[in-house]
PDB file of C-alpha atoms in Angstrom:
ATOM      1  CA  MET A 536     -42.025   5.898   8.643  1.00  0.00           C
ATOM      2  CA  LYS A 537     -38.998   7.666   7.147  1.00  0.00           C
ATOM      3  CA  PHE A 538     -35.238   7.017   7.974  1.00  0.00           C
ATOM      4  CA  SER A 539     -32.107   8.055   6.559  1.00  0.00           C
ATOM      5  CA  TYR A 540     -28.580   6.942   6.722  1.00  0.00           C
ATOM      6  CA  GLU A 541     -25.344   8.312   5.557  1.00  0.00           C
ATOM      7  CA  VAL A 542     -22.851   6.228   3.542  1.00  0.00           C
ATOM      8  CA  GLU A 543     -19.051   6.885   3.415  1.00  0.00           C
ATOM      9  CA  GLY A 544     -17.401   5.937   0.101  1.00  0.00           C
ATOM     10  CA  GLY A 545     -14.413   3.665   0.904  1.00  0.00           C
ATOM     11  CA  ASN A 546     -15.551   2.829   4.359  1.00  0.00           C
ATOM     12  CA  PHE A 547     -16.315  -0.920   4.384  1.00  0.00           C
ATOM     13  CA  ALA A 548     -16.482  -1.131   8.110  1.00  0.00           C
ATOM     14  CA  LYS A 549     -19.809   0.569   7.978  1.00  0.00           C
ATOM     15  CA  ALA A 550     -21.295  -1.062   4.925  1.00  0.00           C
ATOM     16  CA  GLY A 551     -24.448  -2.797   5.899  1.00  0.00           C
ATOM     17  CA  ASN A 552     -25.435  -0.452   8.800  1.00  0.00           C
ATOM     18  CA  ALA A 553     -28.426   1.003   6.866  1.00  0.00           C
ATOM     19  CA  ALA A 554     -29.685  -2.684   5.837  1.00  0.00           C
ATOM     20  CA  SER A 555     -29.175  -3.646   9.515  1.00  0.00           C
ATOM     21  CA  ASN A 556     -31.305  -1.084  10.894  1.00  0.00           C
ATOM     22  CA  VAL A 557     -33.954  -1.591   8.106  1.00  0.00           C
ATOM     23  CA  LYS A 558     -33.884  -5.279   8.917  1.00  0.00           C
ATOM     24  CA  LYS A 559     -34.679  -4.619  12.485  1.00  0.00           C
ATOM     25  CA  VAL A 560     -37.519  -2.307  11.841  1.00  0.00           C
ATOM     26  CA  LEU A 561     -39.164  -4.690   9.442  1.00  0.00           C
ATOM     27  CA  LYS A 562     -38.803  -7.452  12.013  1.00  0.00           C
ATOM     28  CA  GLN A 563     -40.694  -5.358  14.313  1.00  0.00           C
ATOM     29  CA  LEU A 564     -43.377  -4.624  11.879  1.00  0.00           C
ATOM     30  CA  ASN A 565     -43.862  -8.631  11.504  1.00  0.00           C
ATOM     31  CA  VAL A 566     -43.124  -8.531   7.672  1.00  0.00           C
ATOM     32  CA  ASP A 567     -42.650 -12.023   6.394  1.00  0.00           C
ATOM     33  CA  PRO A 568     -38.906 -12.871   6.884  1.00  0.00           C
ATOM     34  CA  LYS A 569     -38.586 -13.914   3.255  1.00  0.00           C
ATOM     35  CA  ILE A 570     -39.707 -10.541   2.076  1.00  0.00           C
ATOM     36  CA  ILE A 571     -37.342  -9.064   4.779  1.00  0.00           C
ATOM     37  CA  LYS A 572     -34.399 -10.934   3.159  1.00  0.00           C
ATOM     38  CA  ARG A 573     -35.207  -9.760  -0.462  1.00  0.00           C
ATOM     39  CA  ILE A 574     -35.156  -6.184   0.808  1.00  0.00           C
ATOM     40  CA  VAL A 575     -32.333  -6.160   3.006  1.00  0.00           C
ATOM     41  CA  VAL A 576     -30.051  -8.149   0.566  1.00  0.00           C
ATOM     42  CA  ALA A 577     -30.980  -5.416  -2.205  1.00  0.00           C
ATOM     43  CA  LEU A 578     -30.090  -2.660   0.206  1.00  0.00           C
ATOM     44  CA  TYR A 579     -27.013  -4.136   1.536  1.00  0.00           C
ATOM     45  CA  GLU A 580     -25.698  -4.656  -2.240  1.00  0.00           C
ATOM     46  CA  GLY A 581     -26.614  -0.950  -2.796  1.00  0.00           C
ATOM     47  CA  GLU A 582     -24.743   0.295   0.250  1.00  0.00           C
ATOM     48  CA  VAL A 583     -21.600  -1.849  -0.882  1.00  0.00           C
ATOM     49  CA  ASN A 584     -22.052  -0.272  -4.140  1.00  0.00           C
ATOM     50  CA  VAL A 585     -21.637   3.394  -2.649  1.00  0.00           C
ATOM     51  CA  VAL A 586     -18.972   2.316  -0.542  1.00  0.00           C
ATOM     52  CA  ALA A 587     -17.049   0.654  -3.583  1.00  0.00           C
ATOM     53  CA  HIS A 588     -17.608   3.357  -6.089  1.00  0.00           C
ATOM     54  CA  ALA A 589     -18.859   6.658  -4.748  1.00  0.00           C
ATOM     55  CA  TYR A 590     -17.419   9.511  -2.414  1.00  0.00           C
ATOM     56  CA  LYS A 591     -20.325   9.466  -0.308  1.00  0.00           C
ATOM     57  CA  GLY A 592     -24.054   8.785  -0.420  1.00  0.00           C
ATOM     58  CA  MET A 593     -27.297   8.619   1.393  1.00  0.00           C
ATOM     59  CA  VAL A 594     -30.028   5.990   1.910  1.00  0.00           C
ATOM     60  CA  LEU A 595     -33.499   7.321   2.279  1.00  0.00           C
ATOM     61  CA  VAL A 596     -36.200   4.875   3.547  1.00  0.00           C
ATOM     62  CA  ASP A 597     -39.922   5.317   3.309  1.00  0.00           C
ATOM     63  CA  ILE A 598     -42.046   2.546   4.871  1.00  0.00           C
ATOM     64  CA  ASP A 599     -45.926   2.393   4.784  1.00  0.00           C
ATOM     65  CA  PRO A 600     -48.084  -0.731   5.477  1.00  0.00           C
ATOM     66  CA  SER A 601     -48.085  -1.753   2.012  1.00  0.00           C
ATOM     67  CA  ARG A 602     -44.710  -1.078   0.665  1.00  0.00           C
ATOM     68  CA  ILE A 603     -41.063   0.004   1.227  1.00  0.00           C
ATOM     69  CA  HIS A 604     -39.539   2.509  -0.952  1.00  0.00           C
ATOM     70  CA  ILE A 605     -35.576   2.784  -0.646  1.00  0.00           C
ATOM     71  CA  ARG A 606     -33.728   5.639  -2.404  1.00  0.00           C
ATOM     72  CA  ILE A 607     -29.926   5.141  -2.532  1.00  0.00           C
ATOM     73  CA  GLU A 608     -28.173   8.328  -3.982  1.00  0.00           C
ATOM     74  CA  ASP A 609     -24.444   9.046  -4.310  1.00  0.00           C
ATOM     75  CA  GLU A 610     -21.969  11.724  -5.342  1.00  0.00           C
ATOM     76  CA  GLY A 611     -19.556   9.626  -7.373  1.00  0.00           C
ATOM     77  CA  PRO A 612     -18.345   8.977 -10.865  1.00  0.00           C
ATOM     78  CA  GLY A 613     -21.673   7.849 -12.059  1.00  0.00           C
ATOM     79  CA  ILE A 614     -22.524   4.834 -14.564  1.00  0.00           C
ATOM     80  CA  PRO A 615     -21.893   5.459 -18.297  1.00  0.00           C
ATOM     81  CA  ASP A 616     -23.707   2.636 -19.433  1.00  0.00           C
ATOM     82  CA  ILE A 617     -26.256   1.253 -17.206  1.00  0.00           C
ATOM     83  CA  ASP A 618     -27.414  -1.682 -19.338  1.00  0.00           C
ATOM     84  CA  LEU A 619     -23.740  -2.874 -19.400  1.00  0.00           C
ATOM     85  CA  ALA A 620     -23.530  -2.357 -15.505  1.00  0.00           C
ATOM     86  CA  MET A 621     -26.729  -4.523 -15.136  1.00  0.00           C
ATOM     87  CA  GLN A 622     -25.132  -7.571 -16.834  1.00  0.00           C
ATOM     88  CA  VAL A 623     -23.999 -10.414 -14.313  1.00  0.00           C
ATOM     89  CA  GLY A 624     -20.300 -10.447 -14.280  1.00  0.00           C
ATOM     90  CA  TYR A 625     -19.465  -6.802 -15.573  1.00  0.00           C
ATOM     91  CA  SER A 626     -17.466  -4.942 -12.804  1.00  0.00           C
ATOM     92  CA  THR A 627     -15.309  -1.794 -12.603  1.00  0.00           C
ATOM     93  CA  ALA A 628     -14.562  -2.747  -8.893  1.00  0.00           C
ATOM     94  CA  SER A 629     -11.110  -2.280  -7.569  1.00  0.00           C
ATOM     95  CA  ALA A 630      -8.803  -4.921  -6.208  1.00  0.00           C
ATOM     96  CA  MET A 631      -9.623  -3.638  -2.486  1.00  0.00           C
ATOM     97  CA  VAL A 632     -13.348  -4.163  -3.208  1.00  0.00           C
ATOM     98  CA  ARG A 633     -12.766  -7.837  -4.515  1.00  0.00           C
ATOM     99  CA  GLU A 634     -10.799  -8.464  -1.181  1.00  0.00           C
ATOM    100  CA  MET A 635     -13.960  -7.479   0.662  1.00  0.00           C
ATOM    101  CA  GLY A 636     -15.960 -10.255  -1.101  1.00  0.00           C
ATOM    102  CA  PHE A 637     -17.536  -8.243  -3.592  1.00  0.00           C
ATOM    103  CA  GLY A 638     -16.818  -6.620  -7.058  1.00  0.00           C
ATOM    104  CA  ALA A 639     -17.741  -9.747  -9.154  1.00  0.00           C
ATOM    105  CA  GLY A 640     -20.394  -7.904 -11.207  1.00  0.00           C
ATOM    106  CA  MET A 641     -23.307  -9.135  -9.341  1.00  0.00           C
ATOM    107  CA  GLY A 642     -24.401  -6.103  -7.171  1.00  0.00           C
ATOM    108  CA  LEU A 643     -26.803  -4.481  -9.568  1.00  0.00           C
ATOM    109  CA  PRO A 644     -28.420  -7.834 -10.744  1.00  0.00           C
ATOM    110  CA  ASN A 645     -28.821  -8.988  -7.227  1.00  0.00           C
ATOM    111  CA  MET A 646     -30.681  -5.683  -6.399  1.00  0.00           C
ATOM    112  CA  LYS A 647     -32.921  -6.073  -9.436  1.00  0.00           C
ATOM    113  CA  ARG A 648     -33.623  -9.779  -8.452  1.00  0.00           C
ATOM    114  CA  ASN A 649     -34.770  -8.678  -5.079  1.00  0.00           C
ATOM    115  CA  ALA A 650     -36.791  -5.638  -5.617  1.00  0.00           C
ATOM    116  CA  ASP A 651     -40.112  -5.519  -7.145  1.00  0.00           C
ATOM    117  CA  VAL A 652     -39.303  -2.334  -8.982  1.00  0.00           C
ATOM    118  CA  ILE A 653     -35.872  -1.044  -9.543  1.00  0.00           C
ATOM    119  CA  ASP A 654     -35.063   2.476 -11.146  1.00  0.00           C
ATOM    120  CA  ILE A 655     -31.670   3.632 -11.836  1.00  0.00           C
ATOM    121  CA  SER A 656     -30.677   7.015 -13.149  1.00  0.00           C
ATOM    122  CA  SER A 657     -26.962   8.316 -13.244  1.00  0.00           C
ATOM    123  CA  LYS A 658     -24.909  11.223 -14.562  1.00  0.00           C
ATOM    124  CA  VAL A 659     -21.289  10.621 -15.318  1.00  0.00           C
ATOM    125  CA  GLY A 660     -19.107  12.737 -12.991  1.00  0.00           C
ATOM    126  CA  GLU A 661     -21.817  13.548 -10.626  1.00  0.00           C
ATOM    127  CA  GLY A 662     -23.583  10.541  -9.315  1.00  0.00           C
ATOM    128  CA  THR A 663     -26.114   7.568  -9.257  1.00  0.00           C
ATOM    129  CA  VAL A 664     -29.585   7.214  -7.916  1.00  0.00           C
ATOM    130  CA  VAL A 665     -31.193   3.784  -7.310  1.00  0.00           C
ATOM    131  CA  GLU A 666     -34.689   3.471  -6.238  1.00  0.00           C
ATOM    132  CA  LEU A 667     -36.078   0.130  -5.036  1.00  0.00           C
ATOM    133  CA  THR A 668     -39.836  -0.473  -4.311  1.00  0.00           C
ATOM    134  CA  THR A 669     -41.103  -3.650  -2.873  1.00  0.00           C
ATOM    135  CA  LYS A 670     -44.320  -4.708  -1.399  1.00  0.00           C
ATOM    136  CA  LEU A 671     -44.414  -5.800   2.371  1.00  0.00           C
ATOM    137  CA  THR A 672     -47.226  -8.163   1.820  1.00  0.00           C
ATOM    138  CA  SER A 673     -47.062 -11.357  -0.624  1.00  0.00           C
TER     139      SER A 673
ATOM    140  CA  MET B 637     -35.462 -33.378   3.537  1.00  0.00           C
ATOM    141  CA  ALA B 638     -31.800 -33.076   4.118  1.00  0.00           C
ATOM    142  CA  THR B 639     -30.134 -34.477   7.045  1.00  0.00           C
ATOM    143  CA  SER B 640     -29.976 -32.136  10.069  1.00  0.00           C
ATOM    144  CA  ILE B 641     -26.648 -31.767  12.105  1.00  0.00           C
ATOM    145  CA  LYS B 642     -26.150 -29.713  15.283  1.00  0.00           C
ATOM    146  CA  ILE B 643     -23.613 -26.858  15.224  1.00  0.00           C
ATOM    147  CA  ARG B 644     -21.873 -28.422  18.217  1.00  0.00           C
ATOM    148  CA  LYS B 645     -21.232 -31.521  16.048  1.00  0.00           C
ATOM    149  CA  ILE B 646     -19.843 -29.525  13.221  1.00  0.00           C
ATOM    150  CA  ALA B 647     -17.325 -27.898  15.702  1.00  0.00           C
ATOM    151  CA  GLU B 648     -16.341 -31.292  17.077  1.00  0.00           C
ATOM    152  CA  LEU B 649     -15.844 -32.999  13.754  1.00  0.00           C
ATOM    153  CA  LEU B 650     -13.645 -30.034  12.544  1.00  0.00           C
ATOM    154  CA  GLU B 651     -11.765 -29.758  16.059  1.00  0.00           C
ATOM    155  CA  ALA B 652     -12.576 -26.197  15.743  1.00  0.00           C
ATOM    156  CA  GLN B 653     -13.210 -23.360  18.139  1.00  0.00           C
ATOM    157  CA  VAL B 654     -16.684 -21.650  18.516  1.00  0.00           C
ATOM    158  CA  VAL B 655     -15.769 -18.080  19.139  1.00  0.00           C
ATOM    159  CA  CYS B 656     -19.201 -16.560  19.115  1.00  0.00           C
ATOM    160  CA  GLY B 657     -22.478 -17.939  19.928  1.00  0.00           C
ATOM    161  CA  VAL B 658     -21.653 -20.875  22.439  1.00  0.00           C
ATOM    162  CA  ASP B 659     -25.149 -20.790  23.781  1.00  0.00           C
ATOM    163  CA  LEU B 660     -26.651 -21.494  20.114  1.00  0.00           C
ATOM    164  CA  ILE B 661     -24.677 -24.586  19.175  1.00  0.00           C
ATOM    165  CA  GLU B 662     -27.367 -27.027  19.908  1.00  0.00           C
ATOM    166  CA  ASN B 663     -29.297 -25.381  16.903  1.00  0.00           C
ATOM    167  CA  GLU B 664     -29.153 -27.478  13.505  1.00  0.00           C
ATOM    168  CA  VAL B 665     -28.222 -26.680  10.133  1.00  0.00           C
ATOM    169  CA  ARG B 666     -28.965 -28.831   7.074  1.00  0.00           C
ATOM    170  CA  TYR B 667     -27.266 -27.316   4.131  1.00  0.00           C
ATOM    171  CA  ALA B 668     -23.681 -25.805   3.461  1.00  0.00           C
ATOM    172  CA  PHE B 669     -22.348 -23.451   0.869  1.00  0.00           C
ATOM    173  CA  ALA B 670     -18.598 -22.413   0.563  1.00  0.00           C
ATOM    174  CA  SER B 671     -17.547 -19.217  -0.856  1.00  0.00           C
ATOM    175  CA  ASP B 672     -15.159 -16.254  -0.530  1.00  0.00           C
ATOM    176  CA  LEU B 673     -17.536 -14.227  -2.677  1.00  0.00           C
ATOM    177  CA  MET B 674     -20.303 -12.749  -0.751  1.00  0.00           C
ATOM    178  CA  SER B 675     -22.285 -11.583  -3.558  1.00  0.00           C
ATOM    179  CA  ASP B 676     -22.829 -15.109  -4.414  1.00  0.00           C
ATOM    180  CA  VAL B 677     -23.978 -16.024  -0.772  1.00  0.00           C
ATOM    181  CA  LEU B 678     -26.470 -13.081  -1.185  1.00  0.00           C
ATOM    182  CA  THR B 679     -28.155 -15.069  -3.948  1.00  0.00           C
ATOM    183  CA  LEU B 680     -29.103 -18.106  -1.826  1.00  0.00           C
ATOM    184  CA  GLU B 681     -32.595 -18.882  -0.678  1.00  0.00           C
ATOM    185  CA  SER B 682     -31.929 -21.788   1.600  1.00  0.00           C
ATOM    186  CA  GLU B 683     -32.540 -21.817   5.386  1.00  0.00           C
ATOM    187  CA  HIS B 684     -30.497 -23.447   8.091  1.00  0.00           C
ATOM    188  CA  LEU B 685     -27.321 -22.796   6.350  1.00  0.00           C
ATOM    189  CA  VAL B 686     -23.828 -23.097   7.369  1.00  0.00           C
ATOM    190  CA  LEU B 687     -21.330 -20.643   5.405  1.00  0.00           C
ATOM    191  CA  ILE B 688     -17.804 -21.952   4.933  1.00  0.00           C
ATOM    192  CA  THR B 689     -15.486 -19.173   3.965  1.00  0.00           C
ATOM    193  CA  GLY B 690     -11.891 -17.923   4.212  1.00  0.00           C
ATOM    194  CA  LEU B 691     -12.856 -14.359   4.091  1.00  0.00           C
ATOM    195  CA  THR B 692     -12.487 -12.849   7.702  1.00  0.00           C
ATOM    196  CA  ASN B 693     -13.961  -9.347   7.642  1.00  0.00           C
ATOM    197  CA  MET B 694     -16.932  -7.485   8.798  1.00  0.00           C
ATOM    198  CA  GLN B 695     -18.816  -8.047   5.311  1.00  0.00           C
ATOM    199  CA  THR B 696     -18.683 -11.634   5.887  1.00  0.00           C
ATOM    200  CA  VAL B 697     -20.742 -11.145   9.190  1.00  0.00           C
ATOM    201  CA  ARG B 698     -23.036  -8.625   7.554  1.00  0.00           C
ATOM    202  CA  THR B 699     -23.745 -10.923   4.723  1.00  0.00           C
ATOM    203  CA  ALA B 700     -24.778 -13.704   7.069  1.00  0.00           C
ATOM    204  CA  GLU B 701     -27.063 -11.229   8.915  1.00  0.00           C
ATOM    205  CA  MET B 702     -28.730 -10.195   5.581  1.00  0.00           C
ATOM    206  CA  ALA B 703     -29.007 -13.611   4.275  1.00  0.00           C
ATOM    207  CA  ASP B 704     -30.293 -15.177   7.623  1.00  0.00           C
ATOM    208  CA  ILE B 705     -27.218 -17.523   7.889  1.00  0.00           C
ATOM    209  CA  ASN B 706     -26.834 -18.746  11.539  1.00  0.00           C
ATOM    210  CA  CYS B 707     -23.310 -20.360  11.393  1.00  0.00           C
ATOM    211  CA  ILE B 708     -20.022 -19.227   9.871  1.00  0.00           C
ATOM    212  CA  VAL B 709     -17.078 -21.658   9.673  1.00  0.00           C
ATOM    213  CA  PHE B 710     -13.885 -19.729   8.975  1.00  0.00           C
ATOM    214  CA  VAL B 711     -11.345 -22.039   7.431  1.00  0.00           C
ATOM    215  CA  ARG B 712      -7.442 -21.954   6.845  1.00  0.00           C
ATOM    216  CA  GLY B 713      -7.006 -20.769  10.364  1.00  0.00           C
ATOM    217  CA  LYS B 714      -8.437 -17.280   9.852  1.00  0.00           C
ATOM    218  CA  LYS B 715      -9.175 -15.294  12.970  1.00  0.00           C
ATOM    219  CA  VAL B 716     -12.222 -13.294  13.585  1.00  0.00           C
ATOM    220  CA  THR B 717     -12.023  -9.773  15.042  1.00  0.00           C
ATOM    221  CA  PRO B 718     -13.642  -8.455  18.187  1.00  0.00           C
ATOM    222  CA  GLU B 719     -15.788  -6.082  15.672  1.00  0.00           C
ATOM    223  CA  MET B 720     -17.045  -9.298  13.906  1.00  0.00           C
ATOM    224  CA  ILE B 721     -17.889 -10.954  17.253  1.00  0.00           C
ATOM    225  CA  ASP B 722     -19.800  -7.883  18.280  1.00  0.00           C
ATOM    226  CA  VAL B 723     -22.165  -7.882  15.387  1.00  0.00           C
ATOM    227  CA  ALA B 724     -22.316 -11.628  15.185  1.00  0.00           C
ATOM    228  CA  SER B 725     -23.649 -11.778  18.809  1.00  0.00           C
ATOM    229  CA  GLU B 726     -26.241  -9.064  18.302  1.00  0.00           C
ATOM    230  CA  ASN B 727     -27.492 -11.255  15.384  1.00  0.00           C
ATOM    231  CA  ASN B 728     -27.154 -14.578  16.954  1.00  0.00           C
ATOM    232  CA  THR B 729     -24.645 -15.694  14.502  1.00  0.00           C
ATOM    233  CA  VAL B 730     -22.329 -18.585  15.561  1.00  0.00           C
ATOM    234  CA  LEU B 731     -18.771 -18.065  14.422  1.00  0.00           C
ATOM    235  CA  ILE B 732     -16.416 -20.959  14.185  1.00  0.00           C
ATOM    236  CA  GLU B 733     -12.588 -20.769  13.655  1.00  0.00           C
ATOM    237  CA  CYS B 734     -11.358 -23.865  11.728  1.00  0.00           C
ATOM    238  CA  LYS B 735      -7.588 -24.812  11.103  1.00  0.00           C
ATOM    239  CA  TYR B 736      -8.521 -27.044   8.085  1.00  0.00           C
ATOM    240  CA  SER B 737      -8.288 -26.047   4.415  1.00  0.00           C
ATOM    241  CA  MET B 738     -11.587 -25.204   2.748  1.00  0.00           C
ATOM    242  CA  PHE B 739     -11.616 -28.592   0.529  1.00  0.00           C
ATOM    243  CA  ARG B 740     -10.907 -30.670   3.865  1.00  0.00           C
ATOM    244  CA  THR B 741     -13.624 -28.924   5.883  1.00  0.00           C
ATOM    245  CA  ILE B 742     -16.174 -29.190   2.950  1.00  0.00           C
ATOM    246  CA  GLY B 743     -15.310 -32.942   2.516  1.00  0.00           C
ATOM    247  CA  MET B 744     -15.748 -33.722   6.298  1.00  0.00           C
ATOM    248  CA  LEU B 745     -19.017 -31.887   6.529  1.00  0.00           C
ATOM    249  CA  HIS B 746     -20.266 -33.664   3.079  1.00  0.00           C
ATOM    250  CA  ASP B 747     -19.256 -36.930   4.655  1.00  0.00           C
ATOM    251  CA  ALA B 748     -21.331 -36.228   7.835  1.00  0.00           C
ATOM    252  CA  GLY B 749     -24.360 -35.708   5.624  1.00  0.00           C
ATOM    253  CA  VAL B 750     -24.770 -31.929   5.214  1.00  0.00           C
ATOM    254  CA  SER B 751     -26.342 -31.210   1.865  1.00  0.00           C
ATOM    255  CA  PRO B 752     -25.203 -28.732  -0.794  1.00  0.00           C
ATOM    256  CA  VAL B 753     -27.510 -25.861  -1.539  1.00  0.00           C
ATOM    257  CA  TYR B 754     -27.465 -27.035  -5.227  1.00  0.00           C
TER     258      TYR B 754
END
């Protein structure tokens, strides 16, 4: 099964739409709720990252019986130093993002913790791609 | 095992208004977590959790949805929006508006036997 969702930069009202839909699909597939929670927390943090930092983005979801693959790609400023961005507490988020309850430098670390495999690539001035892969059975 | 408390009892203790999920207030919670930082909430693994927060926007309700949190208490007299109620009711999340400060709310729930997450 494949799904895709658009994410608008700066539009916090819609952040979480993709994660909400993916959660419903995984519930229908009777995936263990603990595994669902890991997947949707990681995806939700990814959506918030696109809303917080990029101009626009796409979430591409591919589910097969054994695993879910999520590709979050955006057009945005990119990440100059990915190792630094992965550090808990490092953040470049604006005051507006912090008012929304995010921007404390925990997004990428939360995503890493909740995915079996995470792959991040980024070009400064162009955008970022984060790929998350997680097994659907424990 | 932590003590369970009905959501109805929480609303009564706090003299608070249940503004979404009135039909779910006989459900029970065991743990509480208080934060205005949603990324901290998203690190939790506990179930049967009530979230206490002063952050009143759509992201609070979305965070509860993703983290399987069944009940949110909004403190300091914050008001939820109709959009928040729409999303919360779709996900069976109880929303409670409480006039007390966060510190007072937490103290009262702690006295009532609700356990911290860590």
